Coordinates of C-alpha atoms and ligand atoms in Angstrom, one line a residue:
X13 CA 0.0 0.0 0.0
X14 CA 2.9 2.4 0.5
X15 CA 4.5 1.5 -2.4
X16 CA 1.2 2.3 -4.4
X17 CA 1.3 5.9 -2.0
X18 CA 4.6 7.1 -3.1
X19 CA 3.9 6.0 -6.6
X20 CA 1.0 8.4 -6.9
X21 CA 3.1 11.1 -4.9
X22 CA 6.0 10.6 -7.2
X23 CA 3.6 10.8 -10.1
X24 CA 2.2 14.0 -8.6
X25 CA 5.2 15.9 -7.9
X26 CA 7.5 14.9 -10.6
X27 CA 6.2 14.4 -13.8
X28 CA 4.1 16.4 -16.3
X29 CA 0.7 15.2 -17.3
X30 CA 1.6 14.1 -20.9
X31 CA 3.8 11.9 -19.8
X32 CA 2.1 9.8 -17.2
X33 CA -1.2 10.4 -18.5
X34 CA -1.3 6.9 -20.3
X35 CA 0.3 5.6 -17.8
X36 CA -0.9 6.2 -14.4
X37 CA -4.6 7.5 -15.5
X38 CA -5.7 3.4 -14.4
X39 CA -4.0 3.5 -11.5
X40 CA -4.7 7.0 -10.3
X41 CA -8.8 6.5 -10.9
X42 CA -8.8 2.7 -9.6
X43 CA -6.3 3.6 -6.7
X44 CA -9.7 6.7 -5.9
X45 CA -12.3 4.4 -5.5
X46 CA -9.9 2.4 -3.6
X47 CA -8.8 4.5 -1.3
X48 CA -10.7 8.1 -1.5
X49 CA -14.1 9.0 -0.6
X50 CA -16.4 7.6 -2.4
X51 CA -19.5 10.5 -4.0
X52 CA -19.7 13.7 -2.0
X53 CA -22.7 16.4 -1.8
X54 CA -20.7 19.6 -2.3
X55 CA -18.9 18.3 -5.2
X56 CA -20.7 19.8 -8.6
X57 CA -19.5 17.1 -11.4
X58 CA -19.8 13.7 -11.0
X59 CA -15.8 12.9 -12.0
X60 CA -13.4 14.2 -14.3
X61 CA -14.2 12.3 -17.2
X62 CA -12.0 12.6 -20.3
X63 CA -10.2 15.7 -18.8
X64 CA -8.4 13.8 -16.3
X65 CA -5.4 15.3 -15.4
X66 CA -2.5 13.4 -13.2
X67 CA 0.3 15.4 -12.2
X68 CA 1.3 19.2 -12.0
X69 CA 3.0 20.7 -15.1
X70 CA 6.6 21.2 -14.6
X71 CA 8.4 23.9 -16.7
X72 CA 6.1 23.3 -19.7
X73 CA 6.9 25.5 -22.6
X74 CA 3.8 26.3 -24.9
X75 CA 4.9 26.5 -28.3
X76 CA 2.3 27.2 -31.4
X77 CA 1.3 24.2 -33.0
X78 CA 3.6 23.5 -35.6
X79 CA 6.1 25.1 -33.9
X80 CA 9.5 23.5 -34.8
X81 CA 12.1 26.8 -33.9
X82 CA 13.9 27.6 -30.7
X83 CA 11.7 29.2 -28.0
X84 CA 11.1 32.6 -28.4
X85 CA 10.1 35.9 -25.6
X86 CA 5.9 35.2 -24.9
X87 CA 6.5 31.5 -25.5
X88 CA 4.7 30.9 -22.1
X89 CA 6.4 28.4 -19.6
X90 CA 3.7 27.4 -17.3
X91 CA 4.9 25.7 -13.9
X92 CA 3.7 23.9 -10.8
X93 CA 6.1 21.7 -9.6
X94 CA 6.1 23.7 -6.3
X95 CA 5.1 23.4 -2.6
X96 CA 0.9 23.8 -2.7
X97 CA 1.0 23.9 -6.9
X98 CA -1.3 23.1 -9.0
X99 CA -1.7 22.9 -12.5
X100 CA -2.6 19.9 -14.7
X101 CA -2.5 20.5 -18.2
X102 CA -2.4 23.8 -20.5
X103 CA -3.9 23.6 -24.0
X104 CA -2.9 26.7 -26.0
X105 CA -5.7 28.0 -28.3
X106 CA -4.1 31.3 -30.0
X107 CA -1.3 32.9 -28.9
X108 CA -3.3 35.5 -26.7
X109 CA -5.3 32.1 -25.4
X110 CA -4.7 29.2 -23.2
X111 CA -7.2 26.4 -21.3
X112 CA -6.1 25.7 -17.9
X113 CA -6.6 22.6 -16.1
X114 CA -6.6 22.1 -12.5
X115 CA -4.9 18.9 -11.6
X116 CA -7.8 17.0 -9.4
X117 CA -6.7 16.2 -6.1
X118 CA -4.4 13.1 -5.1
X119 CA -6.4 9.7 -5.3
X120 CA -9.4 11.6 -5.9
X121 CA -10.5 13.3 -9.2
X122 CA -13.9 14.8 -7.9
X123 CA -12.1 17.6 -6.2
X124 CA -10.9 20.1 -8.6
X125 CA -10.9 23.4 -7.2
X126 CA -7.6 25.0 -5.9
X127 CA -4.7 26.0 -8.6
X128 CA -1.4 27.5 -8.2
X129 CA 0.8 28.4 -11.0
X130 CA 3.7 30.7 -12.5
X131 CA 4.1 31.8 -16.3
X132 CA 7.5 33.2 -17.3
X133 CA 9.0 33.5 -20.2
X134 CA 6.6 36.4 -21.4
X135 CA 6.6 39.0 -24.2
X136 CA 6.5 42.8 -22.7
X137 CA 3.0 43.8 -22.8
X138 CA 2.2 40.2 -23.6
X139 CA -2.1 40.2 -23.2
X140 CA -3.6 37.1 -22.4
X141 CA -6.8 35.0 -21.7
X142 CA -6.7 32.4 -19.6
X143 CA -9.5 29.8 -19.3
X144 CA -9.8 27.5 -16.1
X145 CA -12.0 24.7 -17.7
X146 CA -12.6 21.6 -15.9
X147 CA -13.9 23.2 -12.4
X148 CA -15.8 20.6 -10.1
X149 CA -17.8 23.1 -8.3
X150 CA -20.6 24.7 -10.5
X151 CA -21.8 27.8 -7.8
X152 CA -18.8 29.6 -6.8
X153 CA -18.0 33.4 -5.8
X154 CA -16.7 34.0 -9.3
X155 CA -20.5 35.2 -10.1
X156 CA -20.4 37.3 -7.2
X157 CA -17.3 39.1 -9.0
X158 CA -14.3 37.2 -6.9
X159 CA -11.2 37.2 -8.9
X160 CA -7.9 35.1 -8.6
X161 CA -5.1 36.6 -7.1
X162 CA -1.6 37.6 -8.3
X163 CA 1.9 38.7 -7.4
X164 CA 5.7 38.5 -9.3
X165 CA 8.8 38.6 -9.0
X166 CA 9.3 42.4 -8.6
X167 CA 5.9 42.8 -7.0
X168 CA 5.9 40.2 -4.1
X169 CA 2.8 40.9 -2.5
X170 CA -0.5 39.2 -3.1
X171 CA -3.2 41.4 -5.3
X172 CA -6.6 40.1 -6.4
X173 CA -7.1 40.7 -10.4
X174 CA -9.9 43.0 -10.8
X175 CA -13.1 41.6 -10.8
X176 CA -13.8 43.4 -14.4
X177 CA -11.5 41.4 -16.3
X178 CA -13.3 38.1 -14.7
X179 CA -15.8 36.1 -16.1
X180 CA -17.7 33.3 -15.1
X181 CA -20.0 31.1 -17.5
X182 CA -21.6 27.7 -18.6
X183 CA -19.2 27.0 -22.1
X184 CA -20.2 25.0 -25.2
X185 CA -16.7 24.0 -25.6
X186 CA -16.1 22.2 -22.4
X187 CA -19.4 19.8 -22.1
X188 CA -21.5 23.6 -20.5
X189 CA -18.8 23.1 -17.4
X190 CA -18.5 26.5 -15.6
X191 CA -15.6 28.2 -16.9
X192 CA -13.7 31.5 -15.4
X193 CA -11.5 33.2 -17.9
X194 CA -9.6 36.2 -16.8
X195 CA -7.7 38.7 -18.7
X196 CA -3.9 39.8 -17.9
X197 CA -1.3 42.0 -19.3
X198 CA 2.6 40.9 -18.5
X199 CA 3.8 44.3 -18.3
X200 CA 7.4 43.6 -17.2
X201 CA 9.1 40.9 -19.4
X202 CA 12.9 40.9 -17.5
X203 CA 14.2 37.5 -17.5
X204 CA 13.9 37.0 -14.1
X205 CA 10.4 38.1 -13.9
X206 CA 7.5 35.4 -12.7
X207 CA 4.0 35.6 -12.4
X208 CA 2.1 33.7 -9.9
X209 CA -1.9 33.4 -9.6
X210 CA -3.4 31.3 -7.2
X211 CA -7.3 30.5 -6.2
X212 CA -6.6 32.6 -3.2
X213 CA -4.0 34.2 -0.8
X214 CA -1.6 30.9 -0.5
X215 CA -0.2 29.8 2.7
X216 CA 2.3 27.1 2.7
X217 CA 3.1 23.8 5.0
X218 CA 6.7 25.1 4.9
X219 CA 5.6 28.9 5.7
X220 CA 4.0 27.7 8.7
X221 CA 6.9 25.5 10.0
X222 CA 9.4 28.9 9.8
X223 CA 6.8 30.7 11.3
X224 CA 7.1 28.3 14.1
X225 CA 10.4 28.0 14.1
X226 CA 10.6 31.3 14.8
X227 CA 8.3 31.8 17.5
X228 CA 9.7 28.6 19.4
X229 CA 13.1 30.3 19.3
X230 CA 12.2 33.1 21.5
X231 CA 11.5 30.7 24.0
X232 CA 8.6 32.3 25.5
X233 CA 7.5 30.4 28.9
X234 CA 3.5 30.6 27.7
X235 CA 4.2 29.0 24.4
X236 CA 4.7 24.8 24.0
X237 CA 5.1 23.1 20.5
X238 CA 4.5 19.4 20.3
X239 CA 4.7 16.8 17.3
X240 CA 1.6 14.9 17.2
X241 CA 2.4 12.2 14.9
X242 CA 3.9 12.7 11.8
X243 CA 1.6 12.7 8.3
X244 CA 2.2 9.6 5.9
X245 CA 5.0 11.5 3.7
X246 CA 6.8 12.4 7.2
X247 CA 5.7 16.1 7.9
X248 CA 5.1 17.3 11.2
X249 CA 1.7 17.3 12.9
X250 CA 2.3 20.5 15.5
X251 CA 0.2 20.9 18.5
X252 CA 0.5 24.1 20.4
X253 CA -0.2 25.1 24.0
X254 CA -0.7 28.8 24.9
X255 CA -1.8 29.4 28.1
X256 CA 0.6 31.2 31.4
X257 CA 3.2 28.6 32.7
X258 CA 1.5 28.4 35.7
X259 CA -1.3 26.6 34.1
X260 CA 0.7 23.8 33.3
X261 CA 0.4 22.6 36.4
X262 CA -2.8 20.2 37.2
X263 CA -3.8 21.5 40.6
X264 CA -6.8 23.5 39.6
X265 CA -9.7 23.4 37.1
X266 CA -8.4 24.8 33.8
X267 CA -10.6 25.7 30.7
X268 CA -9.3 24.6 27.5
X269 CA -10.3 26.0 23.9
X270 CA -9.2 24.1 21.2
X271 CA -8.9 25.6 17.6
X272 CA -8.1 23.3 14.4
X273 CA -7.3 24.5 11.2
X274 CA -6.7 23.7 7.1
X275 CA -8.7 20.2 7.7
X276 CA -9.3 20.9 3.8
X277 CA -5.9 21.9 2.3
X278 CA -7.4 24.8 -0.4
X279 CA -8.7 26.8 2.2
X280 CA -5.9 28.8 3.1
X281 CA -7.6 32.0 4.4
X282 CA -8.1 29.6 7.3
X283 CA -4.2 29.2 8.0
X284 CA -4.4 33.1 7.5
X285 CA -6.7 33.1 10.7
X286 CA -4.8 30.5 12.6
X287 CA -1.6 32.7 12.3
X288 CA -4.0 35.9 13.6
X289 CA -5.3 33.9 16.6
X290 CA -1.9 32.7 17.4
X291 CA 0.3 35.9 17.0
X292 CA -2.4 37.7 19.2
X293 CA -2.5 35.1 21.7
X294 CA 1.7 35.6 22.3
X295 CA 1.7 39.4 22.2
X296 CA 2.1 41.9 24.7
X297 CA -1.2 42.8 24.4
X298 CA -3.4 43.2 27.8
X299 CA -6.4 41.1 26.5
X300 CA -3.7 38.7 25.3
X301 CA -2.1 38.4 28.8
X302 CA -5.5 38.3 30.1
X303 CA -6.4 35.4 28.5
X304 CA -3.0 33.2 28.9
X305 CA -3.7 33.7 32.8
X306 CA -7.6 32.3 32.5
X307 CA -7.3 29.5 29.5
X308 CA -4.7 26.7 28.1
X309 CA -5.6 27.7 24.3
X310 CA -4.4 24.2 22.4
X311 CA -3.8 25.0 18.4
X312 CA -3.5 22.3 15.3
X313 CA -2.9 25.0 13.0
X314 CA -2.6 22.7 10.0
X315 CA -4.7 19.4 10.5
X316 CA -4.0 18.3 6.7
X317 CA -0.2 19.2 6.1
X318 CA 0.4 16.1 3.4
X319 CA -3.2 18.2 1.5
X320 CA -1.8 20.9 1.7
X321 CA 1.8 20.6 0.8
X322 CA 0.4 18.8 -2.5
X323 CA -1.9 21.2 -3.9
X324 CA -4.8 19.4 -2.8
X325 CA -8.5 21.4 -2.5
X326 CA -10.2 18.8 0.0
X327 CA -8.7 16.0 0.5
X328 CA -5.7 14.2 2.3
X329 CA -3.0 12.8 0.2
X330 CA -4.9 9.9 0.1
X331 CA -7.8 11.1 -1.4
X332 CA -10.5 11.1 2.1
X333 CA -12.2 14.4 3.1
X334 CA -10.6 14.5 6.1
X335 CA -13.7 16.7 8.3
X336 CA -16.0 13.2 7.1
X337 CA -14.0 11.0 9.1
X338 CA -14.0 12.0 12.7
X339 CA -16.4 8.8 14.1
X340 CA -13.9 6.8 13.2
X341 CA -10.4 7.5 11.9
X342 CA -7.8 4.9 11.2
X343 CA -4.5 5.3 12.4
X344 CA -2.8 4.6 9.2
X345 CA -5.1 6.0 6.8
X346 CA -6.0 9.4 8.7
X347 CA -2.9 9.5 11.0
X348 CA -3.5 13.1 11.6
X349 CA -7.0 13.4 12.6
X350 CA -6.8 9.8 14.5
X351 CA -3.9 11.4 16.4
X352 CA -5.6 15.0 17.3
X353 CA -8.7 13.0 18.2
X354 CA -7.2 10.8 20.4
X355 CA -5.4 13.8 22.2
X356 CA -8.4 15.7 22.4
X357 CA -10.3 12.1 24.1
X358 CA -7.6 12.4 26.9
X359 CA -8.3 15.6 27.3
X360 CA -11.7 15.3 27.9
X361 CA -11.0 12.6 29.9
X362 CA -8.2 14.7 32.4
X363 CA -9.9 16.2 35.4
X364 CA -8.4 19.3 35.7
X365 CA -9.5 20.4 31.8
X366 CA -12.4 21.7 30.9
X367 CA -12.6 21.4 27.3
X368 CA -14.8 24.9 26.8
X369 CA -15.1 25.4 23.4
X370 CA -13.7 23.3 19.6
X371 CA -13.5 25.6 16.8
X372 CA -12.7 24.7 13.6
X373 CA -11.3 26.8 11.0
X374 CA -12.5 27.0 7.0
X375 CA -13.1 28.9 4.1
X376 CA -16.0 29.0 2.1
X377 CA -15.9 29.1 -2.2
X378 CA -19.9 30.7 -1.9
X379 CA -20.9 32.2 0.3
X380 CA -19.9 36.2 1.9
X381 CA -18.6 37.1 5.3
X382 CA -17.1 35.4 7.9
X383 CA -19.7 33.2 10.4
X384 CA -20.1 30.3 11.9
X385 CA -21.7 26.8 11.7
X386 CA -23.6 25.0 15.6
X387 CA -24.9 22.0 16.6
X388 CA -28.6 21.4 17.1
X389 CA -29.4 19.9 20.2
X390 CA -32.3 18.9 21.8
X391 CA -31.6 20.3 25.3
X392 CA -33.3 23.9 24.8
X393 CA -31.2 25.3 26.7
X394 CA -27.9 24.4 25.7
X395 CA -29.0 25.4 21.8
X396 CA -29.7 28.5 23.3
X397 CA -26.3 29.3 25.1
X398 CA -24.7 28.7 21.7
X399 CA -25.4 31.6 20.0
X400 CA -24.1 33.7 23.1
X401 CA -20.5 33.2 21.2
X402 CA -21.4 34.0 17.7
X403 CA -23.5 37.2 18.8
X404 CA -19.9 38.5 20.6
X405 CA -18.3 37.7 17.6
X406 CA -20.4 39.6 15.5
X407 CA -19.8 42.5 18.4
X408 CA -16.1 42.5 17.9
X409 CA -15.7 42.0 14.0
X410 CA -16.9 44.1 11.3
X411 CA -17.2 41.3 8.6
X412 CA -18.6 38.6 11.0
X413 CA -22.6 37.5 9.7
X414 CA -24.4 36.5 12.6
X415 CA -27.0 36.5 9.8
X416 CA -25.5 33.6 7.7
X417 CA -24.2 32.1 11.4
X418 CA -26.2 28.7 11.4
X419 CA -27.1 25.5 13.5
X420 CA -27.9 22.4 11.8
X421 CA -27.7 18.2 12.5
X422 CA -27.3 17.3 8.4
X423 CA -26.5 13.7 8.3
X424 CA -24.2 14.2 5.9
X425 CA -22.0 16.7 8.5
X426 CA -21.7 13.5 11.1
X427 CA -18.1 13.1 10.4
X428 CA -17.2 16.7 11.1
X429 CA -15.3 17.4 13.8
X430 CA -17.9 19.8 15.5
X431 CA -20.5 17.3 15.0
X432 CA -19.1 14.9 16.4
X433 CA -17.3 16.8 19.2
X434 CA -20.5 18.3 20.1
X435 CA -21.9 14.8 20.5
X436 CA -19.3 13.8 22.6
X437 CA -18.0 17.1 25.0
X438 CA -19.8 18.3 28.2
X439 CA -23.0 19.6 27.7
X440 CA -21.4 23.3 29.3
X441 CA -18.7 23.2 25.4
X442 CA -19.4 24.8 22.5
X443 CA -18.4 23.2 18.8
X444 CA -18.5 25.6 16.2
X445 CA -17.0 25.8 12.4
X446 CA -15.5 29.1 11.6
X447 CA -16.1 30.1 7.8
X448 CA -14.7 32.8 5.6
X449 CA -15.8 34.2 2.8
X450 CA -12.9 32.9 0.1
X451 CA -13.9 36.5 -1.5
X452 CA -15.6 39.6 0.5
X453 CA -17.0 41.0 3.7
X454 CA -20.4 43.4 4.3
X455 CA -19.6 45.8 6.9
X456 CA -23.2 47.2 6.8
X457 CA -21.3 50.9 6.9
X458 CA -20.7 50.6 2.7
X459 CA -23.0 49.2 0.0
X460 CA -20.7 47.6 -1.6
X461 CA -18.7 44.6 -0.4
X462 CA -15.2 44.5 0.6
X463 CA -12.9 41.7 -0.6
X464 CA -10.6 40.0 1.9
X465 CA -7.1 40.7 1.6
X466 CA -4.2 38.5 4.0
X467 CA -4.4 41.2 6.3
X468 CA -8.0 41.4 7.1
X469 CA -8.0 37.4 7.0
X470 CA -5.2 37.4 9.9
X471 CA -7.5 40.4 11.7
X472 CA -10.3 37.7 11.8
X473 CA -8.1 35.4 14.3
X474 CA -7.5 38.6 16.6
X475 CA -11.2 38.9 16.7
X476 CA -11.7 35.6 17.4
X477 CA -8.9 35.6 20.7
X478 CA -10.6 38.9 22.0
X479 CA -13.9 37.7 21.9
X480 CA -12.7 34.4 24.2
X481 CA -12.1 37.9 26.9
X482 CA -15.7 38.8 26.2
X483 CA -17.3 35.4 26.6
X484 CA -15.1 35.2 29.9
X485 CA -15.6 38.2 31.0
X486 CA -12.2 39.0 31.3
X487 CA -11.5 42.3 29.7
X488 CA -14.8 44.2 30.8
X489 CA -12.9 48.0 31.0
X490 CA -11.9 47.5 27.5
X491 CA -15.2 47.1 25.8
X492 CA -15.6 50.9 23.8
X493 CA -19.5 52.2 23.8
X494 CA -21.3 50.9 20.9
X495 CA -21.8 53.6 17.5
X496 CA -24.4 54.4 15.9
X497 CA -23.4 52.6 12.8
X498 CA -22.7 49.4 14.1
X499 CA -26.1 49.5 15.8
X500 CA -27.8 50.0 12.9
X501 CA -26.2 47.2 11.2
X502 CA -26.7 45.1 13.6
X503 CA -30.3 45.8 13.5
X504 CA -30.4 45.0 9.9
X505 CA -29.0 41.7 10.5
X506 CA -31.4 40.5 13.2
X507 CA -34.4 41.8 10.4
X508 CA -32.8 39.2 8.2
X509 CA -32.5 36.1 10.7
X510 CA -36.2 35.5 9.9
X511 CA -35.5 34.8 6.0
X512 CA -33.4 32.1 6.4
X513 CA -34.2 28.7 4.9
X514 CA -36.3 26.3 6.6
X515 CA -33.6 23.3 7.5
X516 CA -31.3 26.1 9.4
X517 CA -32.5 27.0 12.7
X518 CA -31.7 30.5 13.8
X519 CA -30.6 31.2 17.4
X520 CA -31.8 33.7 19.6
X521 CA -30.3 36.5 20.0
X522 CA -29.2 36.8 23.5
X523 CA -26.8 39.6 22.9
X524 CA -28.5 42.1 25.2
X525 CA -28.0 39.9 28.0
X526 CA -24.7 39.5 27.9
X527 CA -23.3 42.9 29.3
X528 CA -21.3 43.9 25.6
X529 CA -24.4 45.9 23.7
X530 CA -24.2 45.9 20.6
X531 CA -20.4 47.5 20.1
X532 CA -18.0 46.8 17.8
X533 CA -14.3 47.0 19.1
X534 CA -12.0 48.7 16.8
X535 CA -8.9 48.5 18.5
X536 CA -8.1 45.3 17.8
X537 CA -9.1 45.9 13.9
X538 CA -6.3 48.2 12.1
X539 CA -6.8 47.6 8.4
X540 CA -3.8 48.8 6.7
X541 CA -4.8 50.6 3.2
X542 CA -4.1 48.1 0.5
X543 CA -1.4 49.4 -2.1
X544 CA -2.0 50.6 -4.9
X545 CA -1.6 48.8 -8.1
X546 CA 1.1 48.5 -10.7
X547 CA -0.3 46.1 -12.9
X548 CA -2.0 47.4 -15.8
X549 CA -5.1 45.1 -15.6
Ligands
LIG20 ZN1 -13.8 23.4 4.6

């Protein structure tokens, strides 16, 4: 079995999908229905049919057809032979044309969603079209006007295309699959200039370890990092603790909140929220102190490392949806989740831990804002107390949605970790997914919407540590008085509880209660001004 592993990893990472097409497309498909998970809900098409795609492209030069001369300036060399890459196959149609593929994810080919990619080689001023072709999904943000984003060489910093040079639509050409073609200019054509475009703001297995690495090295007395187990292709599983080092002793009641993140490896605004929530947690600041002194905070910052590192949208190396699998996960074929399970069951089990609260970290590809996702259960009460946490949430974070916040039993969500922690914690915890918006934010101040940027991802996980002070109680002086503005957003989103659909319950809003009002704190929220562009879109 690990033979057949590394065979589909070294035909991942290595070679270029012409070459192992023939080859491995047997393998790769029987190897899925092995191993993966079998039909999912959320995924749109029912397989990848005759656009199956194994392997990233590795310095693939596009010539003309015909083409028989030496490479020439605007000859495109497409590449994804790179830590989270991704990019199956390019088909060039004119020379101001190309189809792009996304390469489906390892042992599973319903799951094509995330891509990754340079182009070098280009012509100055060299305008383009590209066409992603074989998306899985059908609904996506792309009709809302999300765009990919960009950076290069000389401009390292993550932009979003415009929206106005995006479009998404059913195409005759590739069996009426949704297609999203976007415009581009190269405007700098130095030899050592390369483009990048991803799905969104990328955040690597490897850009997490340095970061790490660098906050272990200052040997700070609240901050622990432990290796859980080690993924199938040998990366590390980190655990951190966060909490004052006298709670490290067991001689009182402590309260624990646990926060996992990047479950499903293409949703890397979440490890954009992670690194928020962790950075706050080990600064200077008062609420941050605060809170070490009251609660052991316990971080898996990236519960899929081996999905990630490969480029994957959903799914483990292996092909499972990892967030399907928490009844029952097998030590050999879901070695991470099987491992953070098990430490959070001795948790549970240790009588000085209370675990308080499981959150879960994601990004959503439809839906706006960030919010969250409950349990239903049948103890009034209990339903009740869990929308005291979203409603403080909403209190300290412009973007959160307490409108699209919602509580549901789905039997199709069993496997997630909130479901099934919910069914399995104290009846006084709270299990709760986090979502993002993969594209833009309501504020309620503006009528139009604001997209995301890495910054006001990573301001989401400082929201989310100060409103742990809220919930506790433990920063009550710092609370500002609410605005005007806020209050009247906040009014509009209570109007529009009562429209949701009929299988999501709404919870009660219990904010008034809780001593906060309706303000919004916006000391923790600094939004630096985004640069402005150089491209010439
Ligand atoms: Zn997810």
């Amino acid at each position: 079995m690990y033979v057949l592993v590394q065979l589909v990893y070294i035909c991942v990472s290595k070679y270029r999908y012409s070459k192992v097409i023939n080859e491995f497309k047997v393998v790769g498909n029987g190897f899925s229905l092995m191993m993966g998970d079998a039909k999912r809900a959320d995924s749109g098409s029912s397989d990848s049919g005759d656009d199956a795609v194994v392997g990233n492209v590795n310095k693939h030069l596009v010539y003309p057809p015909g083409y028989t001369g030496k490479p020439k300036k605007g000859h495109l060399i497409f590449d994804a032979c790179f830590e989270s890459g991704n990019l199956g196959r390019v088909d060039y149609i004119t020379e101001h044309e190309y189809d792009l593929f996304v390469r489906p994810d390892t042992c599973n080919p319903r799951f094509r969603v995330w891509f990754y990619f340079t182009v070098e080689n280009v012509k100055a001023d060299q305008r383009v079209i590209f066409n992603v072709v074989n998306f899985s999904k059908t609904k996506s943000l792309y009709r809302e006007g999300m765009s990919p984003v960009v950076k290069s060489t000389s401009r390292p910093k993550w932009q979003r295309i415009p929206s106005k040079t995006v479009y998404y639509y059913r195409c005759p050409d590739h069996r009426k699959n949704y297609v999203m073609s976007f415009a581009f200019c190269f405007d700098r054509a130095d030899e050592n200039e390369v483009y990048y475009f991803a799905y969104s703001y990328p955040y690597t297995y490897t850009r997490l370890q340095v970061h790490l690495d660098r906050i272990e090295k200052k040997q700070l007395n609240f901050f622990k990092r432990e290796l859980l187990t080690l993924t199938v292709q040998q990366r590390r599983l980190d655990l951190l603790t966060i909490t004052s080092p006298e709670n490290f002793c067991e001689d009182e009641k402590r309260k624990v909140v646990f926060v996992t993140g990047r479950v499903h490896p293409g949703e890397s605004p979440a490890s954009h929220i992670v690194q928020g929530f962790i950075d706050f947690l080990i600064s200077n600041h008062p609420i941050a102190r605060v809170l070490r002194d009251n609660i052991v905070f316990k971080v898996v910052p990236m519960l899929n490392p081996d999905g990630v590192y490969l480029g994957n949208y959903r799914c483990s190396l292996m092909g499972f949806d990892l967030n399907r699998h928490w009844q029952d996960p097998s030590p050999w074929a879901h070695p991470t989740l099987h491992a953070t399970k098990q430490y959070l069951m001795n948790l549970h089990s240790n009588p000085w831990l209370d675990i308080d609260f499981y959150v879960d970290i994601h990004a959503h590809s439809t839906l706006s804002n960030c919010f969250m996702y409950g349990n239903i259960y049948d103890d009034e009460d209990r339903f009740q107390r869990q929308a005291v946490f979203p409603r403080l949430m909403c209190n300290n974070a412009e973007d959160f949605s307490f409108a699209n916040t919602a509580f549901n039993r789905d039997v199709v969500k069993a496997g997630t970790g909130r479901r099934f922690l919910g069914g399995i914690l104290d009846e006084s915890s709270y299990c709760y997914t986090l979502e993002v918006s993969f594209y833009n934010y309501f504020n309620g101040l503006s009528a139009n919407p604001i997209p995301y940027t890495e910054e006001t991802y990573t301001r989401i996980g400082r929201n989310l540590a100060k409103t742990f002070a809220d919930y506790y109680k433990l920063s009550p002086q710092m609370v500002p008085k609410p605005t005007a503005a806020g209050a009247q957003f906040k009014e509009k989103e209570k109007t529009s509880l009562s429209k949701r659909k009929s299988n999501r319950v709404s919870a009660t809003s219990s904010s008034s209660s809780n001593g906060n009002g309706n303000s919004r704190s916006s000391a923790l929220s600094p939004v630096p001004k985004p640069k402005s562009r150089d491209y010439r879109f």
